[in-house]
Every structure is written in C-alpha cells, then in structure tokens.
mmCIF file of C-alpha atoms in Angstrom:
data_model
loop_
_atom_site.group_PDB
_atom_site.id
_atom_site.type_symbol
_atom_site.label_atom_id
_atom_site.label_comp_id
_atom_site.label_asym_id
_atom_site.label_seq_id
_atom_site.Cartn_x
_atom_site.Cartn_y
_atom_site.Cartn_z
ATOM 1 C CA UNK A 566 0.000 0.000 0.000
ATOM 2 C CA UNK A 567 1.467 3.485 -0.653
ATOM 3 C CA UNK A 568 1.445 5.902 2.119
ATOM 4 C CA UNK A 569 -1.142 7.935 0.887
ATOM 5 C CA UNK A 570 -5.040 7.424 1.905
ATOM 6 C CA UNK A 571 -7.406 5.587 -0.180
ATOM 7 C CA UNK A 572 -8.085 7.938 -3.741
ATOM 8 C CA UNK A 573 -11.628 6.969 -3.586
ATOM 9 C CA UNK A 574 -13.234 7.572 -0.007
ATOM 10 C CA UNK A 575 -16.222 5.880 1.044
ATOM 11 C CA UNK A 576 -15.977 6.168 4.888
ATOM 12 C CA UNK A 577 -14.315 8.360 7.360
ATOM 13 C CA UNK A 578 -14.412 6.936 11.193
ATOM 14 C CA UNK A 579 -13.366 8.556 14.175
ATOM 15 C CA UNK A 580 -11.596 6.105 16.772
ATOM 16 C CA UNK A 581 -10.589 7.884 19.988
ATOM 17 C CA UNK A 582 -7.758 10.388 18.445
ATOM 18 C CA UNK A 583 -7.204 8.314 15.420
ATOM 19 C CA UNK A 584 -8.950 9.395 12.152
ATOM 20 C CA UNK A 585 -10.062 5.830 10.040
ATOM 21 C CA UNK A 586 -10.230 6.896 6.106
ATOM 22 C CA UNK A 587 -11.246 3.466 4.094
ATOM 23 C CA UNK A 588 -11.711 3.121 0.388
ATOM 24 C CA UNK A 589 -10.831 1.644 -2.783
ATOM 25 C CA UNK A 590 -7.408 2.111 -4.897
ATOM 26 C CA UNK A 591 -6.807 -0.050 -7.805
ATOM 27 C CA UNK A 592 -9.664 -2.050 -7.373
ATOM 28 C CA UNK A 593 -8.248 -3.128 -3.400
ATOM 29 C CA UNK A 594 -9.903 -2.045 -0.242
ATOM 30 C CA UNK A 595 -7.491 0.269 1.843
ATOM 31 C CA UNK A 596 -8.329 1.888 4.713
ATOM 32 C CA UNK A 597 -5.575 3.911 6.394
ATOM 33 C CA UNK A 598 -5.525 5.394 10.033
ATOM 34 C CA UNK A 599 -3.976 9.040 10.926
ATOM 35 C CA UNK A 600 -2.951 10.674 14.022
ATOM 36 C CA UNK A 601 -3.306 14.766 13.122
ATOM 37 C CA UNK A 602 -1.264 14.346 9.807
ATOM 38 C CA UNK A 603 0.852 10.935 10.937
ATOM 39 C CA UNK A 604 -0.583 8.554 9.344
ATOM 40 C CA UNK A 605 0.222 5.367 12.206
ATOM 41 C CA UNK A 606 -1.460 2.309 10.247
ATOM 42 C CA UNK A 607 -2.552 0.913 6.780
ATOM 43 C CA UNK A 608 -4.055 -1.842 5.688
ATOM 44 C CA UNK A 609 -5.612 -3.519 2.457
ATOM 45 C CA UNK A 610 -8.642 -6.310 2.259
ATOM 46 C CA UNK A 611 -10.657 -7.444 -0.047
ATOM 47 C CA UNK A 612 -13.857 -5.187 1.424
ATOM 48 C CA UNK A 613 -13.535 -2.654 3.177
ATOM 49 C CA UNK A 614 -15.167 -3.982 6.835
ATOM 50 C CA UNK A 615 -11.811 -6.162 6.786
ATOM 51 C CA UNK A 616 -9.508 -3.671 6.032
ATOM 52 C CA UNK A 617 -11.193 -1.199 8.486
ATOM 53 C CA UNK A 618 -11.108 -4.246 10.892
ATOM 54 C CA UNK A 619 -7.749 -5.037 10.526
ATOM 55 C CA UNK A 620 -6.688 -1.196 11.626
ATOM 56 C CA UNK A 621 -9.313 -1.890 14.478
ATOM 57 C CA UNK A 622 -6.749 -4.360 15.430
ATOM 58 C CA UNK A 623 -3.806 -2.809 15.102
ATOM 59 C CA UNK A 624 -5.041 0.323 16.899
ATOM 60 C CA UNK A 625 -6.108 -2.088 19.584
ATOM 61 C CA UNK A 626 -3.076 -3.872 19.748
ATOM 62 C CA UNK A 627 -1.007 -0.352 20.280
ATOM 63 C CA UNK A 628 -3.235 0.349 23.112
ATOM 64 C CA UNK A 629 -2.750 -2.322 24.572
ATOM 65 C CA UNK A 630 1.173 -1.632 24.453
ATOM 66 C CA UNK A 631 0.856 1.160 26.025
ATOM 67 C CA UNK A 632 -1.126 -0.016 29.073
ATOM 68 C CA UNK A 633 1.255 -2.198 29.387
ATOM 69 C CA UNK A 634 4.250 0.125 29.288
ATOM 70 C CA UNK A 635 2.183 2.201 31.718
ATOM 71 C CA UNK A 636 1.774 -0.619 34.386
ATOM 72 C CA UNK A 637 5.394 -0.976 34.239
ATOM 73 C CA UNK A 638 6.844 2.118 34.404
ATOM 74 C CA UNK A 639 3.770 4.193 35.804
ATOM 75 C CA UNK A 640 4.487 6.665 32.477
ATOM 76 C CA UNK A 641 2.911 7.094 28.871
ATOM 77 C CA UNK A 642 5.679 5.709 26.305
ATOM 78 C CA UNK A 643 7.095 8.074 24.045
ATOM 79 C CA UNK A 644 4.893 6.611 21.483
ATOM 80 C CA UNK A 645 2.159 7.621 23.216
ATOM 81 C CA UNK A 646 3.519 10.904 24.189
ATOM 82 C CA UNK A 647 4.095 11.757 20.212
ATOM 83 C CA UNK A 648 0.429 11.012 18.942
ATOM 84 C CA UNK A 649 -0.574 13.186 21.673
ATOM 85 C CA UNK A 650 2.001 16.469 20.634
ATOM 86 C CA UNK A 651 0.752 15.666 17.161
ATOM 87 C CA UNK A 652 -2.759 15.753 17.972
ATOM 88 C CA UNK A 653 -2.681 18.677 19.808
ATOM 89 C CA UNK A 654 -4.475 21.737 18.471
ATOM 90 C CA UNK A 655 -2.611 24.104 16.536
ATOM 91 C CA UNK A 656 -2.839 27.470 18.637
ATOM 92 C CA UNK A 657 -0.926 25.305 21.420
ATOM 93 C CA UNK A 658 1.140 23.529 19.615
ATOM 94 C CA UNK A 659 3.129 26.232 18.120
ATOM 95 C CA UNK A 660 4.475 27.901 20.956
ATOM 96 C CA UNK A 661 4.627 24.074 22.929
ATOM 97 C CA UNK A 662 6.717 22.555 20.532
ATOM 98 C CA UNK A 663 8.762 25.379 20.765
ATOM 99 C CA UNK A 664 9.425 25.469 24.200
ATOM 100 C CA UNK A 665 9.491 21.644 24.150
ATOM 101 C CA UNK A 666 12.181 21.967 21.777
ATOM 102 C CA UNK A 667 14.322 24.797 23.576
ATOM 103 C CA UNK A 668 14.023 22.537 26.892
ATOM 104 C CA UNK A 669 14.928 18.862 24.708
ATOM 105 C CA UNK A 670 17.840 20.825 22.974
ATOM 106 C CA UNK A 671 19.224 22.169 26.533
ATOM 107 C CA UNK A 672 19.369 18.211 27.266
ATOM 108 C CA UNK A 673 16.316 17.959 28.684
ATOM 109 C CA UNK A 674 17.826 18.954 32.122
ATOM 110 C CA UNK A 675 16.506 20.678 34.650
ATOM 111 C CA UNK A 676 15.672 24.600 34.048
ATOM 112 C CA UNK A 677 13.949 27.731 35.642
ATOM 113 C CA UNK A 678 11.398 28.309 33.350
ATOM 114 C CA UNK A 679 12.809 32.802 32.595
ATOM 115 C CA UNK A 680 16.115 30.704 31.237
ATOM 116 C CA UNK A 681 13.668 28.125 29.418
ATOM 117 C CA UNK A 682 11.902 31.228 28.117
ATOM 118 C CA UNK A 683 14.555 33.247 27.247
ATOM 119 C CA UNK A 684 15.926 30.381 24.989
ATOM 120 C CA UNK A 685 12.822 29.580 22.751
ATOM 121 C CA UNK A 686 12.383 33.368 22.465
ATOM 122 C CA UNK A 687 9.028 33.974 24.697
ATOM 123 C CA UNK A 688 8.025 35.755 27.998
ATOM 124 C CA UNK A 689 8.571 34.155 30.916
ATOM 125 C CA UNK A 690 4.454 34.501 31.448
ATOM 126 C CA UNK A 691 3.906 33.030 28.529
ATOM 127 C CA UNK A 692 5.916 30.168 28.978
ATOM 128 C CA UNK A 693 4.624 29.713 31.835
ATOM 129 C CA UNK A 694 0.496 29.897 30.296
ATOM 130 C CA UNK A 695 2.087 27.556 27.205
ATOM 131 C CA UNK A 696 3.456 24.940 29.695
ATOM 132 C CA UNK A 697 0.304 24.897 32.161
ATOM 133 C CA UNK A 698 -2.004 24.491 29.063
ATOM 134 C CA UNK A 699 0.400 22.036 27.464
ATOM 135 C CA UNK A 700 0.397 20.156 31.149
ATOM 136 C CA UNK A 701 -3.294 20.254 31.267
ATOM 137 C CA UNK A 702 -3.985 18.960 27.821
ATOM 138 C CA UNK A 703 -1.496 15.836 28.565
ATOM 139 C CA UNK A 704 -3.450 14.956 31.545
ATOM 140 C CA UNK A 705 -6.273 14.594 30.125
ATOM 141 C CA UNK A 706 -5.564 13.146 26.308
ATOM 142 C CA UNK A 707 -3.532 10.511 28.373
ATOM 143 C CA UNK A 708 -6.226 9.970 30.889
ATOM 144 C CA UNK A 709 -3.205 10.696 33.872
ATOM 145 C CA UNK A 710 -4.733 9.841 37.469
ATOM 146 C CA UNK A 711 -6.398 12.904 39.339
ATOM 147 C CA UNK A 712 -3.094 14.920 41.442
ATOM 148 C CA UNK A 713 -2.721 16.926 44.067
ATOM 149 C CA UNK A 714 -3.468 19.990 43.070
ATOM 150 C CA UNK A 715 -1.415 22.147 46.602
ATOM 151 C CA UNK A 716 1.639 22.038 45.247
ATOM 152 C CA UNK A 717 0.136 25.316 42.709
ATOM 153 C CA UNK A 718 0.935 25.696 38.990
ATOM 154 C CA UNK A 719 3.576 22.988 39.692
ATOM 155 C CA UNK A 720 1.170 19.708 39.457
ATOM 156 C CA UNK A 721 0.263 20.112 35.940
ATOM 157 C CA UNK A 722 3.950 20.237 34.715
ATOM 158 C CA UNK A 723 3.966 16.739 36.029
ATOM 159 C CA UNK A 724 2.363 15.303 33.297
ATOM 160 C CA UNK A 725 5.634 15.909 31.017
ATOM 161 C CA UNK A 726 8.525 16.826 33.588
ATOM 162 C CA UNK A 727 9.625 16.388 36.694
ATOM 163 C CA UNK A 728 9.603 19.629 38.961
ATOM 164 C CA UNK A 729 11.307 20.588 42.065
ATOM 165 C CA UNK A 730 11.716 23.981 43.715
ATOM 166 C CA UNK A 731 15.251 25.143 43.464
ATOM 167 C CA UNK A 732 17.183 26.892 46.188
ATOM 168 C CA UNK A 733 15.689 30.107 45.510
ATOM 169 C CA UNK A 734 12.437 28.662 45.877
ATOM 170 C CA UNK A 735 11.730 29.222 41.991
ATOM 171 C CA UNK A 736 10.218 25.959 39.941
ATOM 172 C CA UNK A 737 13.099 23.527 38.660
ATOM 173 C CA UNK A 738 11.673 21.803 35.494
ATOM 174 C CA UNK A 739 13.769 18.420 33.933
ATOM 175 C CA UNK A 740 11.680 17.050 30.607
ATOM 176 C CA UNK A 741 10.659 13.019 31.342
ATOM 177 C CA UNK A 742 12.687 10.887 29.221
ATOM 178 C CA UNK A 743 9.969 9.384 27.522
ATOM 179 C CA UNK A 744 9.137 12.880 26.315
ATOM 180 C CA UNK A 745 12.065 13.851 24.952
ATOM 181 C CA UNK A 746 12.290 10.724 22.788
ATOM 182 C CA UNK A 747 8.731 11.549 21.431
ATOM 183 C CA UNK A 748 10.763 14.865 20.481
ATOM 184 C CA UNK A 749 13.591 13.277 18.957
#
C-alpha cells in the first residue's frame, strides 16, 4: 500500500484520536488510520469492513502496548507521548513545541522556566500559560490519574517533567525521558 489514503473515499471513522479513512485504490480495499497528519497504520482487504477491521486491530493492539508500558513504568511511552504532541491543536502547539524543543535541545535537564523562556524566544508569562495548558492537555488526552493539586501551577507540569523547587524557591523543570524521545 502506498502511504497515501485511499483515492476513492467511502468512509471516514473517528476512533478515539485516530482518524479511520477506508476506500478503494486499484480495485483493493485500503483503509488507512492518521494521528493529526501521521498517518500510524494501513491496511488492504478485499472489502472494506476487513480492512477497516484489521486497523481496528492494530489500533487495539497499540493500546494495549501502552497499558502495558504504563503498568510498568507508571508513564505514557514516548509513542504515546508523540500522537498526543501531534494531535494537539494548533494554537498550542506552536508555541509548545517550541518550548518543548528549547528545553529537549538544553538536554532535557533541569531549568527555571525565565532561562527556558529566554531560549525559545518567549516571555517568561507566557511560557509559563504555554506549559500549564500544554500540562493540562497531557493529563487529560492521556487519561493521567487525578493529582494533588497544593503544590500550585507545579502539578500540571507533572504530566511531562519532573519539577522541584530550586534553592531560591523558583520551579526547577527536567523534561521526562519518555518525552524527549517523542521529540527526537
């Protein structure tokens, strides 16, 4: 199959965040699945309801993965973490991925979010609204278990680094690992 969708559509599912677009080419059934503009599986059949089925699977089978990667490590895999960035609507993910990418290229260690800021080019207010929205958005597209919310601004940072106050009391912020793979 070539990695383009089906040139004749006939149906267009929605499956959680994945986008099912099955139809004919060349006289085959195709049906291909996208994540935003990813496209993550394909498939061919002989009707469509297989090849849609198949995809089914495979979306299944990923799924499961990732529960699985969860139990063990208690953290999304950076699989997981990429469909999410690339899902993610576009008036956050500009400025996100840009901060994502200043903190990944800085090694992913742990920052003060005015030197974060400074780096990608943004106000240190902003970067802070970007990464609470991004953090917010995370916790809920990857279904994260209620937190504490006492610890302030700080608990939905969680959901993509780990945080600590520094010795002059400002936020400390270190990107997960599994997060900057997905950026990689």
């Amino acid at each position: 199959m070539s990695g383009d969708a089906p040139t004749r559509r006939v149906a267009e599912v929605l499956v959680g965040r994945y986008r099912i677009v099955s139809g004919w080419r060349g006289g085959r059934a195709q049906a291909a699945a996208f994540c935003g503009q990813r496209r993550v599986a394909a498939s061919e059949g002989e009707t469509l309801e297989a090849a849609v089925a198949e995809i089914e699977t495979l979306l299944a089978r990923n799924a499961a993965a990732f529960v699985a990667h969860r139990r063990a490590t208690g953290r999304p895999c950076a699989a997981e973490y990429r469909e999410v960035l690339e899902d993610l609507p576009e008036a956050l993910s500009g400025p996100a991925m840009l901060l994502l990418h200043a903190h990944r290229h800085m090694g992913g260690m742990a920052v003060k979010i005015g030197d974060l800021a400074r780096r990608a080019g943004l106000p240190k207010e902003e970067a802070w609204a970007v990464y609470r929205r991004l953090g917010r958005r995370l916790y809920s597209e990857l279904k994260w278990p209620p937190v504490k919310r006492a610890a302030g601004p700080r608990y939905v940072l969680e959901a993509f680094a780990d945080c600590s106050p520094g010795p002059d009391g400002e936020l400390v912020i270190g990107l997960k690992p599994e997060i900057a793979e997905a950026l990689s």
